[in-house]
Amino acid sequence: MSEKTPFYITTPIYYPSAKLHIGHAYCTTVADTIARFKRLAGYDVFFLTGSDEHGQKIQQAAEKEGVTPLQYVDRIVAGFQDLWRLLGISYDDFIRTSEERHHELVQAIFQQIYDQGDIYKGEYKGLYCTPCESYWTKLQLDENGCCPDCHRPVQEVAEEAYFFRMSKYADRLLAYINEHPDFIQPVSRRNEMIAFIEQGLEDLCVSRTSFDWGIPVPFDPKHVVYVWFDALTNYLTPIGYMDDKAKFNHYWPADVHLVGKEIVRFHTIIWGCMLMALGLDLPKKVYGHGWLIVDGAKMSKSVGNVVDPIALIEEFGADAVRYFLLREITLGQDGNISRDALIGRINSDLANDLGNLLHRTLSMAKKYRGGVITKGAGRTDFDAVLEDMAAATFADYTEQMERMELSAAIKTAWALISRTNKYIDETAPWTLAKDEAKAAELDSVLYHLVESLRVTSVLISPFLPVTARRIHGQLGFTSDFDSVQLADAAWGGTPDGHTVGSAEQLFPRIEIEK
C-alpha cells in the first residue's frame, strides 16, 4: 500500500428514493470537499459512497410499479450516479448492497457473529416503521404513537427472527463514547446517543421472514438479513475485509462516517456493537450533519418543498451550488436555503468578488505588460500587508479544514479575495502605469495580484474544483492541476517572467426580474 497517511471517509449509502433532493447533494458534497482537501494535503484518501438497496419498502415500491426490486433500484441508482457526476464527486468506490461482493461479506459476518453465540433465534413481537426500517418500543414512540424519527404510523409485527445480542455490548459502548469524546460529533449528537444507551439497549432483531428482497441468512435462507445490519457492513466491503488484509489494515478504522443526524443512532450504537462483536476498532469519528431548511420550513415531500439538485445545477452550475451549500451552512447545524440566497451569493461572492478580481488582474497584466509578470525590484506600501494576509489565510484555512469547519474555511479564503480587491484600490495600478518612474511598483502590484489569485485557486479547489482549475488555466499555468498540493498555497510560487493567459468570465451575473 501507499506510504502516505491513509484517510478513509464515507457518506451513508443512500436509500434509492424515487426523487433526488438537495440533501443528498449536500452530504456528498461535504464529504467530497473533505476528501479533496485531504488529497491536497498529501493523504492517501479512500472516499466511499453508494446505495442501500434492500428492505421491505423497496420491495413494496417495486411491486407497485410492476417491476423487480433490482429493476426498480437500477433506474434510481443511475440517477444518483448522474448527480455525482454533475457535482464532480470524486469517490473511489460506489458500493451497491445488491452486489455479490457485498452479499458474500454480509453472510460471512452474520455467520461469524452467530457462531460465537452473539446471534440467536427467537420471535419478534413489537413495533416496526417500514419507511425508516426501524424497530421501536412503545416508550420510544412520539406523542401521537408514531415513529419518533419520521412521525409516520408504525406497524405491529410478529414473526420468527434472529436477534443480535446488542445489550451485551451496551456498557462497553457507553464507556467507549465517554472515553473518546471525538467519536460522535457534534456534541449535541453525542449527548443524544449517551441518553439513548442509558435508557437501556435491547437485543436487536436482525432478520425478517415477511419479505424476501434482501440477503439470505446463510444457515436459514427463509430469513433475510435486517436491512441495517446489511447496510452498515458496506463500510467494510470495498476496503477488503476478509478479502484483502493489507488494504483493510491500511484504511480501517474509518476516519469519518459523515451521516445525517437522523441516522447517527444506527452508525454509532448498532454499528458500534456490531464492530465490537467482530473484534474491530470503531470509526474514529461519526459526524451527524444537520437538515436543510427551505425558505424556513424543513424539506419534506408532504410539504412539497423538496429541492431538485439537478435542476439547480443545470441552471446555475455545479460549483455555484457547491459553494452556496458549503458557505451558507455550518456543518452540524441545520441550514436555511433559498433561491434568492443562492443568487445573492453567486452575484456578490462569485461573480463580483472572485470573477471581477480575476478579470481585472488579467486585463491589467495584458494592457500594461503584455501579460508578462515580473517580480521586479519595486515595492508598494501595501505589498507586505497582502503577503502577511496570504500567510495568515493559509494557516487559518488549514486549521479550519482539519477541524472540518468548511464554512469558516471558505470565509477565510474569501477574506483574502476581498483583501486583494482592496489592494487594487489602494495601489491604483492605472495611476502607476502613467508614471514611468513607478514602473517597478506596477510590476510588483501585478505580481502580487497574480500570486494572490494563484494561492486562492489552491485554497478553493476542494470547494470549487472546476472554478479552481479554470483560474489556474487563465493565470497561464500549464502544469497539471491535479498535481497541485496544499504546500503550493505558500506565497511566491509564480515564477519571474511568467506569462498569464486570457480572461474568461467565471460566473455571469444573474439579473433578477422584478
Coordinates of C-alpha atoms in Angstrom, one line a residue:
M1 CA 0.0 0.0 0.0
S2 CA 1.0 3.6 -0.3
E3 CA 3.3 5.1 2.3
K4 CA 1.1 8.2 2.6
T5 CA -1.1 8.6 5.6
P6 CA -4.4 6.9 4.9
F7 CA -7.7 8.7 5.2
Y8 CA -11.0 6.8 4.9
I9 CA -14.2 8.9 4.6
T10 CA -17.7 7.7 3.9
T11 CA -21.1 9.0 3.2
P12 CA -24.1 6.9 4.2
I13 CA -25.2 4.7 1.4
Y14 CA -28.4 6.3 0.2
Y15 CA -31.8 4.7 0.0
P16 CA -32.9 4.7 -3.6
S17 CA -35.7 7.3 -3.2
A18 CA -37.7 7.9 -6.3
K19 CA -36.9 11.6 -6.1
L20 CA -33.4 13.0 -5.6
H21 CA -33.3 16.0 -3.3
I22 CA -30.7 18.7 -2.3
G23 CA -30.0 16.9 1.0
H24 CA -28.3 14.1 -1.0
A25 CA -26.2 16.7 -2.8
Y26 CA -25.3 18.4 0.5
C27 CA -24.0 15.5 2.4
T28 CA -22.0 14.1 -0.5
T29 CA -20.5 17.5 -1.4
V30 CA -19.3 17.9 2.2
A31 CA -17.6 14.5 2.1
D32 CA -16.1 15.2 -1.4
T33 CA -14.7 18.6 -0.2
I34 CA -13.1 16.9 2.8
A35 CA -11.7 14.1 0.6
R36 CA -10.3 16.7 -1.9
F37 CA -8.7 18.7 0.9
K38 CA -7.0 15.6 2.3
R39 CA -5.7 14.6 -1.1
L40 CA -4.4 18.2 -1.5
A41 CA -2.7 17.8 1.9
G42 CA -1.0 14.6 0.7
Y43 CA -3.1 11.9 2.3
D44 CA -3.9 8.6 0.7
V45 CA -7.7 9.0 0.5
F46 CA -10.4 6.4 0.1
F47 CA -13.8 8.0 -0.4
L48 CA -16.8 5.7 -0.4
T49 CA -20.4 6.3 -1.2
G50 CA -23.2 4.1 -2.6
S51 CA -26.8 2.9 -2.4
D52 CA -28.7 0.9 0.2
E53 CA -31.0 -1.3 -1.9
H54 CA -32.6 -3.9 0.2
G55 CA -35.6 -3.9 2.5
Q56 CA -39.4 -4.1 2.7
K57 CA -40.1 -0.7 1.4
I58 CA -38.1 -1.3 -1.8
Q59 CA -39.9 -4.5 -2.4
Q60 CA -43.3 -2.8 -1.9
A61 CA -42.3 0.1 -4.2
A62 CA -41.2 -2.3 -6.9
E63 CA -44.4 -4.3 -6.7
K64 CA -46.4 -1.2 -7.0
E65 CA -44.6 -0.3 -10.3
G66 CA -44.8 -3.9 -11.6
V67 CA -41.0 -4.4 -11.8
T68 CA -38.5 -6.5 -9.9
P69 CA -36.7 -4.8 -6.9
L70 CA -33.4 -4.9 -8.8
Q71 CA -35.0 -3.2 -11.9
Y72 CA -36.5 -0.6 -9.6
V73 CA -33.2 0.3 -7.9
D74 CA -31.1 0.1 -11.1
R75 CA -33.1 3.1 -12.5
I76 CA -32.8 5.2 -9.4
V77 CA -29.2 4.4 -8.7
A78 CA -28.3 5.6 -12.2
G79 CA -29.9 8.9 -11.1
F80 CA -27.6 9.1 -8.1
Q81 CA -24.5 8.4 -10.2
D82 CA -25.6 11.1 -12.7
L83 CA -25.9 13.6 -9.9
W84 CA -22.5 12.7 -8.5
R85 CA -21.0 13.2 -12.0
L86 CA -22.6 16.6 -12.4
L87 CA -21.4 17.7 -8.9
G88 CA -17.9 16.4 -9.6
I89 CA -18.0 13.9 -6.7
S90 CA -14.5 12.2 -6.6
Y91 CA -15.5 8.9 -4.9
D92 CA -13.1 6.0 -5.1
D93 CA -15.8 3.3 -4.9
F94 CA -19.6 3.2 -5.2
I95 CA -20.9 0.3 -3.3
R96 CA -24.3 -1.2 -4.1
T97 CA -25.7 -3.6 -1.5
S98 CA -27.2 -5.7 -4.3
E99 CA -23.7 -6.6 -5.4
E100 CA -22.4 -10.1 -5.0
R101 CA -19.2 -8.9 -3.2
H102 CA -21.3 -7.3 -0.6
H103 CA -23.7 -10.3 -0.2
E104 CA -20.7 -12.7 0.5
L105 CA -19.3 -10.4 3.2
V106 CA -22.6 -9.8 5.0
Q107 CA -23.3 -13.6 5.1
A108 CA -19.8 -14.2 6.4
I109 CA -20.1 -11.6 9.1
F110 CA -23.6 -12.9 10.1
Q111 CA -22.2 -16.4 10.3
Q112 CA -19.2 -15.4 12.4
I113 CA -21.3 -13.5 14.9
Y114 CA -23.8 -16.4 15.1
D115 CA -21.1 -19.0 15.6
Q116 CA -19.7 -17.0 18.5
G117 CA -23.1 -17.0 20.2
D118 CA -24.0 -13.3 19.7
I119 CA -26.9 -14.1 17.3
Y120 CA -29.7 -16.3 18.5
K121 CA -33.2 -17.4 17.2
G122 CA -36.4 -16.1 18.7
E123 CA -39.7 -14.4 17.9
Y124 CA -40.1 -10.7 17.3
K125 CA -43.3 -9.1 18.6
G126 CA -43.2 -5.3 18.5
L127 CA -43.4 -2.1 16.6
Y128 CA -41.8 -1.5 13.2
C129 CA -41.5 1.6 11.0
T130 CA -41.2 0.4 7.4
P131 CA -40.2 3.8 5.9
C132 CA -37.3 4.1 8.4
E133 CA -36.7 0.3 8.6
S134 CA -36.5 0.8 12.4
Y135 CA -37.7 -1.1 15.5
W136 CA -39.3 0.8 18.4
T137 CA -40.7 0.2 21.8
K138 CA -44.0 1.9 22.9
L139 CA -42.0 4.2 25.2
Q140 CA -39.9 5.4 22.3
L141 CA -42.9 6.5 20.1
D142 CA -43.8 10.2 19.7
E143 CA -46.7 11.8 21.4
N144 CA -49.0 10.5 18.6
G145 CA -47.9 6.9 18.9
C146 CA -45.9 7.2 15.7
C147 CA -42.2 6.7 14.7
P148 CA -40.1 9.3 16.6
D149 CA -37.9 9.8 13.5
C150 CA -40.3 10.2 10.6
H151 CA -43.6 10.6 12.6
R152 CA -45.4 8.1 10.4
P153 CA -47.5 5.2 11.8
V154 CA -45.7 2.1 12.9
Q155 CA -47.0 -1.5 12.5
E156 CA -47.3 -4.3 15.0
V157 CA -45.1 -7.1 13.7
A158 CA -44.9 -10.7 14.9
E159 CA -42.5 -13.1 13.1
E160 CA -39.8 -15.6 13.7
A161 CA -36.5 -13.8 13.8
Y162 CA -32.8 -13.9 14.7
F163 CA -31.6 -11.4 17.3
F164 CA -28.2 -9.8 17.9
R165 CA -27.1 -9.6 21.5
M166 CA -26.7 -5.8 21.4
S167 CA -27.4 -5.5 25.1
K168 CA -24.2 -7.4 25.8
Y169 CA -22.2 -4.5 24.4
A170 CA -24.1 -1.6 25.9
D171 CA -21.9 -0.9 28.9
R172 CA -18.7 -1.3 26.8
L173 CA -20.1 1.0 24.1
L174 CA -21.1 3.7 26.7
A175 CA -17.7 3.6 28.3
Y176 CA -16.1 3.9 24.8
I177 CA -18.2 7.0 24.0
N178 CA -17.3 8.6 27.3
E179 CA -13.6 7.9 26.9
H180 CA -13.5 9.1 23.2
P181 CA -15.2 12.5 23.1
D182 CA -14.4 12.9 19.4
F183 CA -16.1 9.7 18.4
I184 CA -19.6 11.2 18.0
Q185 CA -19.8 14.8 16.7
P186 CA -21.1 17.4 17.1
V187 CA -21.5 17.3 20.9
S188 CA -25.3 17.5 20.7
R189 CA -25.4 14.2 18.8
R190 CA -23.1 12.6 21.3
N191 CA -25.3 13.6 24.2
E192 CA -28.3 12.2 22.4
M193 CA -26.6 8.8 21.9
I194 CA -25.5 8.6 25.6
A195 CA -29.0 9.3 26.7
F196 CA -30.4 6.6 24.3
I197 CA -28.0 4.0 25.6
E198 CA -28.6 4.9 29.3
Q199 CA -32.3 4.2 28.9
G200 CA -31.4 0.6 28.1
L201 CA -30.4 -1.3 25.0
E202 CA -32.5 -4.3 23.9
D203 CA -31.2 -7.0 21.7
L204 CA -31.7 -6.2 18.0
C205 CA -33.9 -8.1 15.6
V206 CA -31.6 -8.8 12.6
S207 CA -33.7 -10.9 10.3
R208 CA -37.1 -10.9 8.6
T209 CA -39.3 -13.5 7.0
S210 CA -42.2 -11.4 5.8
F211 CA -40.5 -10.5 2.5
D212 CA -37.6 -11.8 0.5
W213 CA -35.8 -8.8 -1.0
G214 CA -32.6 -9.0 1.0
I215 CA -29.5 -11.1 1.7
P216 CA -30.5 -14.6 2.8
V217 CA -29.3 -15.7 6.3
P218 CA -26.6 -18.2 5.3
F219 CA -27.8 -21.1 7.6
D220 CA -31.5 -20.3 7.4
P221 CA -32.4 -18.9 3.9
K222 CA -36.1 -18.3 4.6
H223 CA -34.8 -15.4 6.6
V224 CA -33.3 -12.3 5.1
V225 CA -30.8 -10.1 7.0
Y226 CA -32.2 -6.9 8.5
V227 CA -31.5 -4.1 6.2
W228 CA -29.5 -2.0 8.7
F229 CA -27.2 -5.0 9.6
D230 CA -26.7 -5.4 5.8
A231 CA -26.3 -1.7 5.0
L232 CA -23.8 -0.8 7.8
T233 CA -21.5 -3.7 6.7
N234 CA -20.9 -1.8 3.4
Y235 CA -18.1 0.2 5.0
L236 CA -16.1 -3.0 5.3
T237 CA -16.7 -4.4 1.8
P238 CA -14.7 -2.1 -0.5
I239 CA -11.6 -2.0 1.7
G240 CA -11.2 -5.7 1.6
Y241 CA -12.4 -7.1 5.0
M242 CA -12.0 -10.9 4.9
D243 CA -10.5 -10.5 1.4
D244 CA -7.5 -8.1 1.3
K245 CA -5.9 -7.9 4.7
A246 CA -3.2 -5.4 3.7
K247 CA -5.8 -3.0 2.2
F248 CA -8.2 -3.4 5.2
N249 CA -5.5 -2.8 7.8
H250 CA -4.3 0.3 5.8
Y251 CA -7.7 2.1 5.8
W252 CA -9.6 0.8 8.8
P253 CA -10.7 2.2 11.2
A254 CA -12.6 4.8 9.1
D255 CA -11.6 8.3 9.8
V256 CA -15.0 9.9 9.2
H257 CA -18.5 8.5 8.7
L258 CA -20.5 11.5 7.6
V259 CA -24.2 11.0 8.1
G260 CA -27.5 12.8 8.5
K261 CA -28.3 13.5 12.2
E262 CA -31.4 11.2 11.9
I263 CA -29.2 8.1 11.4
V264 CA -26.4 8.8 13.9
R265 CA -28.0 6.2 16.2
F266 CA -27.6 3.4 13.6
H267 CA -24.0 4.4 12.9
T268 CA -22.9 4.7 16.5
I269 CA -25.0 2.3 18.6
I270 CA -25.9 -0.6 16.2
W271 CA -22.7 -0.3 14.2
G272 CA -20.6 0.2 17.3
C273 CA -21.9 -3.0 18.9
M274 CA -21.5 -4.9 15.6
L275 CA -17.9 -3.9 15.3
M276 CA -17.2 -4.8 19.0
A277 CA -18.7 -8.2 18.3
L278 CA -16.4 -8.6 15.3
G279 CA -13.4 -7.5 17.4
L280 CA -12.8 -4.5 15.2
D281 CA -11.9 -0.9 16.0
L282 CA -14.7 1.6 15.9
P283 CA -14.6 4.5 13.4
K284 CA -12.6 7.5 14.6
K285 CA -15.5 9.9 14.1
V286 CA -19.2 9.7 13.2
Y287 CA -20.3 13.2 12.3
G288 CA -24.0 13.9 12.1
H289 CA -24.8 16.9 9.9
G290 CA -28.0 18.9 10.1
W291 CA -31.1 19.2 7.9
L292 CA -31.7 21.6 5.2
I293 CA -34.5 24.1 5.8
V294 CA -36.1 25.5 2.6
D295 CA -37.4 29.0 3.0
G296 CA -37.9 28.5 6.7
A297 CA -39.5 25.0 6.6
K298 CA -37.9 21.6 6.9
M299 CA -37.7 19.9 3.5
S300 CA -40.5 17.4 3.1
K301 CA -42.4 15.6 0.3
S302 CA -45.6 16.2 2.1
V303 CA -45.0 20.0 2.3
G304 CA -43.9 19.9 -1.3
N305 CA -40.7 21.9 -0.9
V306 CA -38.2 19.2 -2.0
V307 CA -35.5 20.9 -4.0
D308 CA -34.2 19.1 -7.1
P309 CA -30.4 19.4 -7.2
I310 CA -30.1 18.6 -10.8
A311 CA -32.4 21.4 -11.8
L312 CA -30.3 23.8 -9.7
I313 CA -27.0 22.6 -11.3
E314 CA -28.4 22.9 -14.8
E315 CA -29.5 26.5 -14.1
F316 CA -26.6 27.8 -12.0
G317 CA -23.7 25.3 -12.4
A318 CA -22.3 22.7 -10.1
D319 CA -19.6 24.9 -8.5
A320 CA -22.1 27.6 -7.7
V321 CA -24.4 25.1 -5.9
R322 CA -21.4 23.6 -4.1
Y323 CA -20.2 27.0 -3.0
F324 CA -23.6 28.0 -1.7
L325 CA -24.2 24.8 0.3
L326 CA -20.8 24.8 1.9
R327 CA -20.6 28.5 2.5
E328 CA -24.1 29.0 3.8
I329 CA -24.5 26.0 6.2
T330 CA -22.3 25.5 9.2
L331 CA -21.6 21.7 9.3
G332 CA -23.5 20.1 12.1
Q333 CA -26.3 22.7 12.2
D334 CA -29.5 22.9 10.2
G335 CA -29.2 25.3 7.3
N336 CA -31.7 27.5 5.5
I337 CA -31.5 27.6 1.7
S338 CA -33.5 29.6 -0.8
R339 CA -33.2 30.5 -4.4
D340 CA -32.8 34.2 -3.6
A341 CA -29.9 33.5 -1.2
L342 CA -28.2 31.3 -3.8
I343 CA -28.5 34.0 -6.5
G344 CA -27.2 36.6 -4.0
R345 CA -24.1 34.5 -3.3
I346 CA -23.5 34.0 -7.0
N347 CA -23.7 37.7 -7.7
S348 CA -21.8 39.0 -4.7
D349 CA -19.2 36.4 -3.9
L350 CA -18.6 34.5 -7.2
A351 CA -19.3 37.0 -10.0
N352 CA -18.2 40.2 -8.2
D353 CA -15.6 39.4 -5.6
L354 CA -13.8 36.5 -7.4
G355 CA -14.8 36.8 -11.0
N356 CA -14.1 40.5 -11.3
L357 CA -10.8 40.2 -9.4
L358 CA -9.5 37.7 -11.9
H359 CA -10.8 39.6 -14.9
R360 CA -9.3 42.9 -13.7
T361 CA -6.0 41.4 -12.9
L362 CA -5.6 39.6 -16.3
S363 CA -6.8 42.6 -18.2
M364 CA -4.3 45.0 -16.5
A365 CA -1.5 42.4 -16.9
K366 CA -2.2 42.3 -20.7
K367 CA -2.7 46.1 -21.0
Y368 CA 0.3 47.2 -19.1
R369 CA 2.9 44.4 -19.5
G370 CA 1.7 42.3 -22.4
G371 CA 0.8 39.6 -20.0
V372 CA 4.3 39.1 -18.7
I373 CA 4.6 39.1 -14.9
T374 CA 7.9 40.0 -13.2
K375 CA 8.8 40.2 -9.6
G376 CA 10.8 43.3 -10.1
A377 CA 12.7 45.4 -7.6
G378 CA 9.9 47.7 -6.6
R379 CA 7.6 47.6 -3.6
T380 CA 4.5 49.5 -2.6
D381 CA 3.4 50.4 0.9
F382 CA 0.7 47.7 0.7
D383 CA 2.7 44.6 -0.5
A384 CA 3.7 43.3 2.9
V385 CA 0.1 43.6 4.1
L386 CA -1.1 41.4 1.3
E387 CA 1.7 38.9 1.8
D388 CA 1.1 38.7 5.5
M389 CA -2.6 38.2 4.8
A390 CA -1.9 35.4 2.5
A391 CA 0.3 33.6 5.0
A392 CA -2.3 34.1 7.8
T393 CA -5.0 32.8 5.4
F394 CA -3.1 29.7 4.6
A395 CA -2.5 28.9 8.3
D396 CA -6.1 29.6 9.4
Y397 CA -7.6 27.8 6.4
T398 CA -5.6 24.7 7.1
E399 CA -6.6 24.5 10.7
Q400 CA -10.2 25.1 9.9
M401 CA -10.2 22.4 7.2
E402 CA -8.6 19.9 9.5
R403 CA -11.4 20.6 12.0
M404 CA -14.0 20.2 9.2
E405 CA -15.1 23.8 9.7
L406 CA -15.9 24.1 6.0
S407 CA -18.0 27.3 6.1
A408 CA -15.3 29.1 8.1
A409 CA -12.6 28.0 5.7
I410 CA -14.5 29.4 2.8
K411 CA -14.9 32.7 4.6
T412 CA -11.2 32.7 5.4
A413 CA -10.3 32.2 1.7
W414 CA -12.8 34.9 0.7
A415 CA -11.3 37.3 3.1
L416 CA -8.1 37.0 1.1
I417 CA -10.1 37.7 -2.1
S418 CA -11.6 40.8 -0.5
R419 CA -8.3 42.0 0.7
T420 CA -6.8 41.6 -2.8
N421 CA -9.6 43.6 -4.3
K422 CA -8.9 46.3 -1.7
Y423 CA -5.2 46.1 -2.6
I424 CA -6.1 47.1 -6.2
D425 CA -7.9 50.2 -4.9
E426 CA -5.0 51.0 -2.6
T427 CA -2.2 50.7 -5.2
A428 CA -4.2 52.1 -8.2
P429 CA -2.2 50.4 -10.9
W430 CA -3.9 52.5 -13.6
T431 CA -2.2 55.5 -11.9
L432 CA 1.2 53.8 -11.6
A433 CA 1.0 52.9 -15.3
K434 CA 1.0 56.6 -16.2
D435 CA 4.3 57.3 -14.4
E436 CA 7.5 55.7 -15.9
A437 CA 9.2 56.2 -12.5
K438 CA 6.6 53.9 -11.0
A439 CA 7.3 51.0 -13.4
A440 CA 8.9 48.8 -10.8
E441 CA 6.0 49.4 -8.4
L442 CA 3.5 48.5 -11.1
D443 CA 5.4 45.2 -11.7
S444 CA 5.1 44.4 -8.0
V445 CA 1.4 45.1 -7.9
L446 CA 0.7 42.9 -10.9
Y447 CA 2.8 40.1 -9.5
H448 CA 1.0 40.4 -6.1
L449 CA -2.4 40.2 -7.8
V450 CA -1.5 37.1 -9.9
E451 CA 0.2 35.4 -6.9
S452 CA -2.8 36.0 -4.7
L453 CA -5.1 34.5 -7.3
R454 CA -2.8 31.5 -7.7
V455 CA -2.9 31.0 -3.9
T456 CA -6.6 31.4 -3.9
S457 CA -7.0 28.8 -6.7
V458 CA -5.3 26.2 -4.5
L459 CA -7.3 27.0 -1.4
I460 CA -10.7 26.9 -3.1
S461 CA -10.0 23.7 -5.1
P462 CA -11.7 21.4 -2.6
F463 CA -14.9 23.5 -2.7
L464 CA -14.9 24.7 -6.3
P465 CA -12.9 22.2 -8.3
V466 CA -13.9 23.3 -11.8
T467 CA -13.5 27.0 -11.0
A468 CA -10.1 26.5 -9.4
R469 CA -8.9 24.7 -12.5
R470 CA -10.2 27.5 -14.7
I471 CA -8.4 30.1 -12.7
H472 CA -5.2 28.1 -12.8
G473 CA -5.5 27.9 -16.6
Q474 CA -6.4 31.6 -17.1
L475 CA -3.4 32.6 -15.0
G476 CA -1.3 30.8 -17.6
F477 CA -0.1 27.8 -15.6
T478 CA 0.2 24.8 -17.9
S479 CA 1.1 22.2 -15.2
D480 CA -1.4 19.5 -14.4
F481 CA -3.7 21.0 -11.8
D482 CA -4.3 17.5 -10.3
S483 CA -0.7 17.6 -9.1
V484 CA -1.1 20.8 -7.1
Q485 CA -0.6 20.3 -3.4
L486 CA -1.6 22.3 -0.3
A487 CA 2.0 23.4 0.1
D488 CA 1.7 25.2 -3.2
A489 CA -0.5 27.8 -1.5
A490 CA 2.6 29.2 0.1
W491 CA 3.5 32.7 -1.2
G492 CA 5.9 33.0 -4.1
G493 CA 5.0 30.2 -6.5
T494 CA 4.6 32.4 -9.6
P495 CA 7.9 32.4 -11.4
D496 CA 9.6 35.6 -12.5
G497 CA 8.7 36.3 -16.2
H498 CA 5.6 34.2 -16.1
T499 CA 3.0 34.9 -18.9
V500 CA -0.6 34.9 -18.0
G501 CA -3.5 33.7 -20.1
S502 CA -6.6 35.5 -21.3
A503 CA -9.6 36.4 -19.1
E504 CA -12.8 34.5 -19.4
Q505 CA -15.9 35.1 -17.4
L506 CA -16.1 32.7 -14.4
F507 CA -19.7 33.4 -13.2
P508 CA -22.1 35.5 -15.2
R509 CA -24.1 37.9 -13.0
I510 CA -27.7 36.9 -12.7
E511 CA -30.2 39.6 -13.3
I512 CA -33.4 39.4 -11.3
E513 CA -36.6 40.3 -13.0
K514 CA -38.8 42.3 -10.6

